[in-house]
Structure formats: C-alpha cells, structure tokens
C-alpha cells in the first residue's frame, strides 16, 4: 500500500480511504468486520465514517460496527487512522429537538461523546464537519474544537462539502486565533464531476488541506455501468440509471468504456487510479460492500496509467480548466 501525509499534518495515511457508509444498511456486521480486517492486512489504515451512517432509525449503527471491530483487540485501533463526522440530526426519527444537529458548541460536545461511545475508543483522529453551518460562527466552532483537542478527544478537524470560500473563511478565522484550522476537505470529485477543480481543490492546496474525494465512481457510473448492464441483462439502477437516461451522458460513458477496453483496463480501477494522479489528492474514499470490491480498489493503487490513457480521459471528460483562467469571460 502507498502512503502519504494528510495535508500539512504529520499523520501518514494510506492512499485509499475505506468508506463505511454501507456497513449496516447493506453489509452485515460479520462481513463488515471481514472487510475491515482485509483492508488493514493490506495496509489500508484510513477509515472514514459519520455519526449519521446507518440512516433512519438506525443512525449510528455504522459507528457501532466499527466499535465492535475495535473491541476485538489485536491493536486494530492503534493501527487505524479514524475519521468521523458531525452535522446531521441524531435525534430519534419524528422527535426533532433543538441542538441535536449542526455545529453549535453544544451539539459538537454531545456528538463527539456519543461517537466515542459507539466507536468504543477514547479519541478520534480526524473529526469532520459534514456540511457548512451558516448559522454558527467559526469562532464558536473553533472554540469547541479547542476544548476537544485539549481533552484529548480529537486530534485534527476537517471539513466535508465545503465550498472554497468557506475553507478560506474557516482557516482565516482559525489563524486569527492561533489555531491549526482545517487539515482536510472531503468533496465530491471524480472524472464525471470535476467542478471541485475550480475553487475547492485550489483553496485546499492554498491552505495545506488534504483532499479526500467521495463518490469516486460517481454512483457506479464510472464502474463499467453500460458493460455490466449488457453482460448481466439487468439495466443500471439508481444514480447510474438516471444519468444514462441522458443521451449525451450515455454517449460519454460509452466512449469512456471503449477507451479503457482498447487498453485492457477496468473502468472502476481506472477511475480510482486517475484520482491518484490529480494534484492535491490524499486518497479517494472507496465503499466496498464485498471482498471482491475491496480487492479491485486495492489494485487501483498500483495501477500506473499511461499518458495516452490520461489524455484520452481528459478528452472524454474535460475538466473546467485551471482557475482562475477558467472563470474568464
């Protein structure tokens, strides 16, 4: 496994991030534990989750599954760089209550304690703000983070789904108060969705944040959706089906699959490997539901894409161009 440093921190992390969103809703606990063990054995040490994963009445279930995995011992916790998130309401379904969501100091305090209990650990390596909270000033957020760091409950803070100007605002506020600020940003970024190249990734690079792309296969669209539908006889589903209903998108995805077939490359592995060539990227989040999907993701880390393929991918999925030139009229 290849490793890199998480932004401007001294933390060394694997170049793939194990996403756990499917643990609980789609992958049962024994299988989830098996995937976690296999990932750790392969050197994948960076595990990402969120307090809300499990969804609906099972919110928090994913953190619990990771907690029972840690409880098995074998230095699992010590070998893992653990990231989770705070923002969404954790109040019981149908029982909305003030201060059980967003980024108020009170909710951050409650949420981190609840996550630690579910995760069966006494600290979180990377505590991420799942979304922007326009109602809470960053001065309050950083004050709450300071308390958690001083208590030893978290080591670093990161953001998720932040626009570039909010990354700047957060870190300028932190700097004024002599604080470290954000060390990472988790954003939607893949071959089919490259808008992060305009502001988010440049802002992250300017402030020394590691970038952790989510949905690297764009909901399965970049994982060979057309080929799989043809060979299985089943139509694409979910986000892929919606996207492929658009004639222009379907033609683009077909061109992508044809390019990779010409070079003998697997679509999903190529999409991950492409992200690893991009400036400022720490590592994409992969969310395997099975051992086979994990094995495929691990192969992507070792995949060296020829320049001819990289050029072809840019032709099929052209990005917005470099900022600020891309903003010119």
C-alpha atoms as one frame of an Amber mdcrd trajectory, in Angstrom:
protein
   0.000   0.000   0.000   1.212   3.511  -0.822   1.052   6.209   1.860   1.043
   9.984   2.013   0.723  12.695   4.652  -2.686  14.128   5.429  -2.340  17.724
   4.296   0.022  19.758   6.485  -0.180  17.316   9.383   2.404  14.721  10.359
  -0.228  11.982  10.009   0.626   9.246   7.486  -2.384   7.714   5.762  -2.983
   5.168   3.020  -3.738   6.451  -0.476  -7.130   4.818  -0.311  -9.718   5.629
   2.341 -12.072   2.866   3.474 -15.565   4.331   3.455 -18.054   2.561   5.709
 -21.391   4.052   4.632 -22.636   0.629   3.532 -21.810  -1.049   6.855 -25.153
  -1.777   8.487 -27.604  -0.748   5.750 -26.183  -3.066   3.051 -23.333  -5.029
   4.619 -23.913  -7.016   7.806 -21.613  -6.822  10.817 -19.578 -10.028  10.232
 -18.940  -9.103   6.586 -18.088  -5.529   7.579 -15.555  -6.812  10.118 -14.052
  -9.115   7.481 -13.666  -6.205   5.049 -12.057  -4.069   7.765  -9.601  -6.852
   8.631  -8.728  -7.445   4.967  -8.186  -3.729   4.401  -5.934  -3.418   7.440
  -3.967  -6.518   6.404  -3.414  -4.868   3.006  -2.067  -1.720   4.672  -5.186
   0.415   4.249  -5.135   2.316   7.539  -7.537   5.230   6.924 -11.193   4.514
   7.849 -13.935   7.088   7.294 -17.427   7.108   8.775 -20.055   9.527  10.115
 -22.308   9.622  13.140 -25.430   9.530  10.932 -24.421   6.458   8.900 -26.868
   3.614   9.348 -29.574   6.147   8.482 -33.170   6.486   9.635 -33.914   4.719
  12.886 -30.502   3.020  12.664 -28.438   6.221  12.776 -25.142   5.476  14.496
 -25.165   1.785  13.550 -22.094   2.092  11.307 -20.025   3.611  14.112 -21.194
   0.780  16.374 -19.963  -1.822  13.858 -16.540  -0.174  13.777 -16.590  -0.067
  17.590 -17.224  -3.801  17.920 -14.387  -4.371  15.429 -12.005  -2.295  17.562
 -13.168  -4.210  20.655 -11.778  -7.436  19.185  -8.296  -6.171  20.021  -5.235
  -7.090  18.003  -4.161  -3.408  18.038  -6.893  -2.647  15.487  -7.490   0.808
  16.925  -3.808   1.647  17.174  -3.249   0.713  13.522  -6.237   2.733  12.272
  -6.499   6.420  11.407 -10.136   7.014  12.298 -12.281   9.770  10.779 -15.923
  10.504  11.546 -18.293  13.421  11.006 -20.783  15.654  12.778 -23.700  17.755
  11.494 -26.876  15.777  10.808 -29.573  15.434  13.457 -29.109  12.423  15.713
 -32.450  12.915  17.474 -34.834   9.934  17.149 -36.901   9.947  13.971 -40.033
  12.035  14.388 -38.652  13.722  17.514 -36.928  16.895  16.315 -35.297  18.791
  19.141 -33.107  21.902  19.199 -29.318  21.481  19.394 -29.224  17.899  18.128
 -27.758  18.872  14.772 -25.460  21.361  13.043 -22.248  22.759  14.512 -23.169
  24.598  17.684 -20.667  24.110  20.505 -23.359  22.198  22.397 -24.073  19.764
  19.573 -20.376  19.238  18.838 -19.803  18.377  22.506 -22.747  15.975  22.601
 -21.981  14.429  19.234 -18.321  13.662  19.867 -19.104  11.974  23.186 -21.807
   9.860  21.541 -19.485   8.897  18.656 -16.710   7.908  21.062 -19.136   5.659
  22.932 -20.357   3.964  19.754 -16.835   3.622  18.370 -15.512   2.198  21.659
 -12.472   4.463  21.607 -11.271   7.434  23.604 -10.157   9.596  20.678 -10.903
  10.389  17.029  -8.018  11.169  14.700  -9.964  13.357  12.245 -13.256  14.967
  13.264 -15.020  16.379  10.198 -17.795  18.929   9.777 -20.160  17.078   7.430
 -21.630  20.271   5.932 -21.365  24.034   6.227 -23.364  25.525   9.103 -24.284
  29.055   8.064 -25.899  29.727  11.444 -22.862  29.124  13.644 -19.799  31.414
  13.528 -16.437  29.778  13.047 -15.221  31.441  16.257 -17.669  29.241  18.180
 -16.779  26.137  16.174 -13.033  26.561  16.752 -13.560  27.229  20.439 -15.425
  23.914  20.691 -12.663  22.150  18.732 -10.025  23.588  21.085 -11.814  22.074
  24.053 -11.980  18.656  22.368  -8.286  18.764  21.410  -7.303  19.794  24.928
  -9.417  16.957  26.334  -7.673  14.504  24.009 -10.942  13.520  22.320  -9.900
  14.574  18.801  -6.561  15.265  17.118  -7.500  17.177  13.954 -10.517  18.858
  12.369 -11.567  18.596   8.747 -14.425  19.702   6.510 -16.768  17.972   4.091
 -18.795  19.516   1.263 -17.326  22.983   1.901 -17.063  25.477  -0.985 -13.694
  27.132  -1.483 -14.671  30.403   0.195 -15.810  28.562   3.335 -12.482  26.717
   3.523 -10.797  30.121   3.369 -13.159  31.648   5.923 -12.697  28.742   8.337
  -8.924  28.795   8.172  -8.567  32.568   8.246 -10.683  32.603  11.402  -8.538
  29.849  12.911  -5.326  31.686  12.014  -6.501  34.893  13.705  -6.812  32.933
  16.932  -3.573  30.990  16.544  -5.289  27.693  15.782  -4.352  24.984  13.283
  -7.695  25.091  11.445  -8.927  22.581   8.899  -6.453  19.934   7.736  -8.637
  18.180   5.139 -11.633  18.585   2.866 -13.871  15.719   1.756 -15.576  16.651
  -1.507 -17.431  15.215  -4.489 -14.776  14.729  -7.164 -14.386  12.238  -9.987
 -13.899  12.071 -13.753 -17.546  12.904 -14.430 -17.773  15.648 -11.786 -14.730
  17.927 -11.869 -16.116  21.236 -10.639 -14.037  20.902  -7.468 -11.045  21.841
  -9.646 -12.339  25.411  -9.912 -12.267  26.534  -6.280 -12.390  23.730  -3.718
  -9.138  21.979  -4.603  -7.183  25.232  -5.205  -8.392  26.543  -1.829  -7.426
  23.280  -0.142  -3.961  23.404  -1.704  -3.503  27.049  -0.724  -4.296  26.278
   2.931  -2.471  22.956   3.046  -5.523  20.698   3.306  -5.541  17.125   2.138
  -8.365  16.394  -0.317 -10.429  13.228   0.171 -12.792  12.694  -2.790 -16.089
  10.924  -2.183 -18.112   9.057  -4.837 -15.037   8.349  -6.994 -17.152   6.164
  -9.318 -19.979   8.724  -9.432 -22.584   6.368  -8.048 -21.357   3.463 -10.197
 -21.483   5.384 -13.483 -17.701   5.086 -13.905 -17.547   1.448 -12.842 -18.488
  -0.030 -16.227 -22.225   0.638 -15.934 -23.065   0.080 -19.620 -20.909  -3.031
 -19.957 -22.288  -4.548 -16.762 -25.863  -3.934 -17.869 -25.153  -5.606 -21.212
 -23.448  -8.665 -19.735 -25.862  -9.179 -16.849 -29.039  -8.431 -18.765 -30.088
  -6.064 -15.982 -30.462  -2.353 -16.513 -28.412   0.093 -14.454 -30.115   1.304
 -11.307 -30.122   4.321  -9.014 -27.985   7.313  -9.914 -26.388   5.463 -12.851
 -29.771   4.739 -14.445 -30.853   8.361 -14.091 -27.609   9.587 -15.647 -27.620
   7.088 -18.518 -31.148   8.140 -19.456 -29.481  11.305 -20.767 -28.324  10.578
 -24.319 -25.262  12.829 -24.091 -24.133  11.288 -20.809 -24.637   7.785 -22.157
 -22.502   8.577 -25.205 -19.794   9.981 -22.937 -19.795   6.906 -20.682 -19.725
   4.630 -23.737 -16.675   6.494 -25.064 -15.038   6.072 -21.644 -15.663   2.330
 -21.582 -14.499   1.945 -25.183 -11.246   3.782 -24.401 -10.483   1.529 -21.457
 -11.448  -1.641 -23.321  -8.925  -0.665 -26.003  -6.194  -0.564 -23.344  -7.388
  -3.592 -21.382  -8.254  -1.548 -18.274 -11.076  -1.984 -15.778 -13.315   1.116
 -15.527 -13.654   1.241 -11.743  -9.950   0.723 -11.124  -9.078   3.330 -13.744
 -11.387   5.950 -12.205  -9.670   5.464  -8.837  -6.185   5.448 -10.341  -6.974
   8.694 -12.216  -7.858  10.420  -8.953  -4.498   9.376  -7.509  -2.752  11.282
 -10.335  -4.546  14.535  -9.524  -2.737  17.368  -7.709  -3.543  17.752  -4.019
  -5.421  14.460  -3.648  -4.760  12.469  -0.475  -6.845   9.452  -1.453 -10.353
   8.647  -2.687 -12.967   7.039  -0.465 -13.968   3.546  -1.535 -17.078   1.931
  -0.081 -16.789  -1.809  -0.744 -19.796  -3.966   0.072 -17.885  -7.177  -0.689
 -14.358  -8.590  -0.549 -14.215  -8.565  -4.356 -14.911  -4.825  -4.476 -12.182
  -4.209  -1.906  -9.681  -6.263  -3.915 -10.493  -4.240  -7.044  -9.969  -0.948
  -5.192  -6.622  -2.116  -3.821  -5.421  -2.977  -7.339  -6.108   0.617  -8.404
  -3.412   1.945  -6.056  -0.755   0.038  -8.000  -2.137   0.951 -11.426   0.116
   3.244 -13.458  -1.945   4.898 -16.188  -0.097   5.636 -19.465  -0.101   9.232
 -20.662  -2.127   8.162 -23.703  -4.908   6.977 -21.395  -4.738  10.125 -19.246
  -5.017  12.279 -22.368  -7.949  10.187 -23.582  -9.754  10.539 -20.267  -9.385
  14.320 -20.464 -10.905  14.240 -23.933 -13.904  12.189 -22.792 -14.377  14.069
 -19.507 -12.851  17.535 -19.982 -12.431  19.444 -16.758 -13.353  23.093 -16.318
  -9.755  24.207 -16.861  -7.350  25.840 -14.429  -8.552  28.537 -12.044  -8.689
  31.489 -12.270  -8.384  31.318 -16.076 -11.485  29.119 -16.306 -13.563  31.948
 -14.833 -12.627  34.373 -17.639 -15.466  35.619 -19.794
